[in-house]
C-alpha cells in the first residue's frame, strides 16, 4: 500500500507567509489586464490585494476568501479597506479559473456573492490543514 506524505509548513516562517502568493498569482494570470497592481498585506490573517483597472479592488484573506469593493486605503504590508464589500463566495480557495465569473456575479450582486462576510476558518488555527491546500498551488507553480 503506497504511503502519501502530507507536508505541513511551519506557521510564521517565510515559506508560510509566502504560501498565498502562488494561489493569488494564478488568479492574477486568469484575470489578466483587469489587474492593475497587487500587493501582499500582513498576516493575522494573511491577505493579498488586487487593485483592478476600474478602480475597485479584490482582496483575498485566509478566513473569508475573496471580496470585491471600492478601494479606500491600503498598501504593501497593510490590510486594505474597501467600501461596499461583497464576498464572492465559492469557498476559501475557489479554483482560479472560477474567480472571473464569481467576480462578475459580485459586480452584479447575484449568484453566490453576498454582502455578509463568511468565516471559513480562523487564522489562529494554524494547524488545521489549510497550509496543505495552499501548498497544492505552490507545487503547481514549481512544476
PDB file of N, CA, C and O in Angstrom, residues 4 11 16-17 33-36 40 48 58 63 66 69 72 78 87 91 105 110-112 117 120 127-128 135 138 140:
ATOM      1  N   UNK A   4       1.243   8.218   1.448  1.00  0.00           N
ATOM      2  CA  UNK A   4       1.155   9.575   0.929  1.00  0.00           C
ATOM      3  C   UNK A   4       1.689  10.510   2.001  1.00  0.00           C
ATOM      4  O   UNK A   4       1.203  10.509   3.132  1.00  0.00           O
ATOM      5  N   UNK A  11       4.054  27.383  10.747  1.00  0.00           N
ATOM      6  CA  UNK A  11       3.456  28.729  10.778  1.00  0.00           C
ATOM      7  C   UNK A  11       4.485  29.828  11.063  1.00  0.00           C
ATOM      8  O   UNK A  11       5.434  29.630  11.828  1.00  0.00           O
ATOM      9  N   UNK A  16       5.683  29.941   4.909  1.00  0.00           N
ATOM     10  CA  UNK A  16       4.280  30.029   5.304  1.00  0.00           C
ATOM     11  C   UNK A  16       3.701  31.388   4.909  1.00  0.00           C
ATOM     12  O   UNK A  16       2.595  31.468   4.379  1.00  0.00           O
ATOM     13  N   UNK A  17       4.461  32.439   5.149  1.00  0.00           N
ATOM     14  CA  UNK A  17       3.985  33.780   4.815  1.00  0.00           C
ATOM     15  C   UNK A  17       3.790  33.949   3.312  1.00  0.00           C
ATOM     16  O   UNK A  17       2.900  34.662   2.875  1.00  0.00           O
ATOM     17  N   UNK A  33      -5.289  41.546 -17.814  1.00  0.00           N
ATOM     18  CA  UNK A  33      -5.141  43.005 -17.792  1.00  0.00           C
ATOM     19  C   UNK A  33      -6.143  43.698 -16.875  1.00  0.00           C
ATOM     20  O   UNK A  33      -6.037  44.897 -16.643  1.00  0.00           O
ATOM     21  N   UNK A  34      -7.079  42.940 -16.337  1.00  0.00           N
ATOM     22  CA  UNK A  34      -8.020  43.530 -15.382  1.00  0.00           C
ATOM     23  C   UNK A  34      -7.318  43.917 -14.074  1.00  0.00           C
ATOM     24  O   UNK A  34      -7.786  44.775 -13.343  1.00  0.00           O
ATOM     25  N   UNK A  35      -6.170  43.300 -13.797  1.00  0.00           N
ATOM     26  CA  UNK A  35      -5.402  43.600 -12.585  1.00  0.00           C
ATOM     27  C   UNK A  35      -4.371  44.677 -12.906  1.00  0.00           C
ATOM     28  O   UNK A  35      -3.468  44.471 -13.704  1.00  0.00           O
ATOM     29  N   UNK A  36      -4.516  45.842 -12.261  1.00  0.00           N
ATOM     30  CA  UNK A  36      -3.599  46.959 -12.486  1.00  0.00           C
ATOM     31  C   UNK A  36      -2.383  46.892 -11.565  1.00  0.00           C
ATOM     32  O   UNK A  36      -1.291  47.325 -11.931  1.00  0.00           O
ATOM     33  N   UNK A  40       0.928  42.166  -1.217  1.00  0.00           N
ATOM     34  CA  UNK A  40       0.631  41.346  -0.047  1.00  0.00           C
ATOM     35  C   UNK A  40       0.366  42.253   1.135  1.00  0.00           C
ATOM     36  O   UNK A  40       1.035  43.266   1.318  1.00  0.00           O
ATOM     37  N   UNK A  48      -4.061  39.366   0.469  1.00  0.00           N
ATOM     38  CA  UNK A  48      -3.477  39.917  -0.757  1.00  0.00           C
ATOM     39  C   UNK A  48      -4.526  40.804  -1.398  1.00  0.00           C
ATOM     40  O   UNK A  48      -5.706  40.455  -1.440  1.00  0.00           O
ATOM     41  N   UNK A  58      -9.978  43.776  -5.324  1.00  0.00           N
ATOM     42  CA  UNK A  58     -10.345  42.420  -4.972  1.00  0.00           C
ATOM     43  C   UNK A  58      -9.345  41.994  -3.905  1.00  0.00           C
ATOM     44  O   UNK A  58      -8.136  42.053  -4.132  1.00  0.00           O
ATOM     45  N   UNK A  63      -9.337  33.801   5.883  1.00  0.00           N
ATOM     46  CA  UNK A  63     -10.515  33.484   6.683  1.00  0.00           C
ATOM     47  C   UNK A  63     -11.804  33.508   5.874  1.00  0.00           C
ATOM     48  O   UNK A  63     -12.681  32.685   6.068  1.00  0.00           O
ATOM     49  N   UNK A  66     -12.385  35.673  -1.111  1.00  0.00           N
ATOM     50  CA  UNK A  66     -12.338  36.870  -1.950  1.00  0.00           C
ATOM     51  C   UNK A  66     -13.480  37.828  -1.649  1.00  0.00           C
ATOM     52  O   UNK A  66     -14.607  37.408  -1.454  1.00  0.00           O
ATOM     53  N   UNK A  69     -14.708  45.364  -3.664  1.00  0.00           N
ATOM     54  CA  UNK A  69     -15.257  46.631  -3.187  1.00  0.00           C
ATOM     55  C   UNK A  69     -14.508  47.800  -3.791  1.00  0.00           C
ATOM     56  O   UNK A  69     -13.569  47.637  -4.571  1.00  0.00           O
ATOM     57  N   UNK A  72     -10.459  51.929  -0.647  1.00  0.00           N
ATOM     58  CA  UNK A  72     -10.425  53.113   0.217  1.00  0.00           C
ATOM     59  C   UNK A  72      -8.989  53.402   0.651  1.00  0.00           C
ATOM     60  O   UNK A  72      -8.503  54.515   0.507  1.00  0.00           O
ATOM     61  N   UNK A  78      -0.076  46.281   4.568  1.00  0.00           N
ATOM     62  CA  UNK A  78      -1.236  46.812   5.288  1.00  0.00           C
ATOM     63  C   UNK A  78      -2.496  46.073   4.852  1.00  0.00           C
ATOM     64  O   UNK A  78      -2.600  45.654   3.701  1.00  0.00           O
ATOM     65  N   UNK A  87     -18.654  39.694  -0.873  1.00  0.00           N
ATOM     66  CA  UNK A  87     -17.862  38.465  -0.872  1.00  0.00           C
ATOM     67  C   UNK A  87     -18.267  37.584  -2.046  1.00  0.00           C
ATOM     68  O   UNK A  87     -19.450  37.423  -2.329  1.00  0.00           O
ATOM     69  N   UNK A  91     -16.277  29.417  -1.557  1.00  0.00           N
ATOM     70  CA  UNK A  91     -15.269  28.880  -0.659  1.00  0.00           C
ATOM     71  C   UNK A  91     -14.042  29.745  -0.504  1.00  0.00           C
ATOM     72  O   UNK A  91     -13.920  30.822  -1.076  1.00  0.00           O
ATOM     73  N   UNK A 105     -20.394  37.986 -11.002  1.00  0.00           N
ATOM     74  CA  UNK A 105     -21.580  37.832 -10.156  1.00  0.00           C
ATOM     75  C   UNK A 105     -21.585  38.853  -9.021  1.00  0.00           C
ATOM     76  O   UNK A 105     -22.617  39.459  -8.724  1.00  0.00           O
ATOM     77  N   UNK A 110     -25.327  39.093  -7.738  1.00  0.00           N
ATOM     78  CA  UNK A 110     -26.086  37.849  -7.919  1.00  0.00           C
ATOM     79  C   UNK A 110     -25.216  36.638  -7.600  1.00  0.00           C
ATOM     80  O   UNK A 110     -24.064  36.774  -7.203  1.00  0.00           O
ATOM     81  N   UNK A 111     -25.774  35.460  -7.823  1.00  0.00           N
ATOM     82  CA  UNK A 111     -25.023  34.223  -7.641  1.00  0.00           C
ATOM     83  C   UNK A 111     -24.680  33.966  -6.191  1.00  0.00           C
ATOM     84  O   UNK A 111     -25.467  34.259  -5.296  1.00  0.00           O
ATOM     85  N   UNK A 112     -23.493  33.435  -5.958  1.00  0.00           N
ATOM     86  CA  UNK A 112     -23.060  33.085  -4.609  1.00  0.00           C
ATOM     87  C   UNK A 112     -22.498  34.283  -3.851  1.00  0.00           C
ATOM     88  O   UNK A 112     -22.130  34.160  -2.691  1.00  0.00           O
ATOM     89  N   UNK A 117     -20.127  38.640   5.440  1.00  0.00           N
ATOM     90  CA  UNK A 117     -18.793  38.040   5.489  1.00  0.00           C
ATOM     91  C   UNK A 117     -18.872  36.589   5.936  1.00  0.00           C
ATOM     92  O   UNK A 117     -19.314  36.300   7.048  1.00  0.00           O
ATOM     93  N   UNK A 120     -14.763  30.986   6.912  1.00  0.00           N
ATOM     94  CA  UNK A 120     -14.492  29.585   6.623  1.00  0.00           C
ATOM     95  C   UNK A 120     -13.547  28.955   7.645  1.00  0.00           C
ATOM     96  O   UNK A 120     -13.575  27.750   7.847  1.00  0.00           O
ATOM     97  N   UNK A 127      -2.763  24.950  12.335  1.00  0.00           N
ATOM     98  CA  UNK A 127      -2.505  23.542  12.016  1.00  0.00           C
ATOM     99  C   UNK A 127      -3.797  22.807  11.638  1.00  0.00           C
ATOM    100  O   UNK A 127      -3.970  21.643  11.956  1.00  0.00           O
ATOM    101  N   UNK A 128      -4.685  23.509  10.923  1.00  0.00           N
ATOM    102  CA  UNK A 128      -5.969  22.914  10.539  1.00  0.00           C
ATOM    103  C   UNK A 128      -5.946  22.285   9.156  1.00  0.00           C
ATOM    104  O   UNK A 128      -6.971  21.830   8.661  1.00  0.00           O
ATOM    105  N   UNK A 135      -0.452  24.642  -0.307  1.00  0.00           N
ATOM    106  CA  UNK A 135       0.748  24.014  -0.848  1.00  0.00           C
ATOM    107  C   UNK A 135       0.481  23.390  -2.220  1.00  0.00           C
ATOM    108  O   UNK A 135       1.365  23.342  -3.072  1.00  0.00           O
ATOM    109  N   UNK A 138       1.292  25.994  -4.616  1.00  0.00           N
ATOM    110  CA  UNK A 138       2.743  26.217  -4.664  1.00  0.00           C
ATOM    111  C   UNK A 138       3.401  25.165  -5.538  1.00  0.00           C
ATOM    112  O   UNK A 138       4.280  25.464  -6.338  1.00  0.00           O
ATOM    113  N   UNK A 140       2.026  23.539  -7.999  1.00  0.00           N
ATOM    114  CA  UNK A 140       1.670  23.776  -9.413  1.00  0.00           C
ATOM    115  C   UNK A 140       2.610  24.791 -10.041  1.00  0.00           C
ATOM    116  O   UNK A 140       3.003  24.664 -11.188  1.00  0.00           O
TER     117      UNK A 140
END
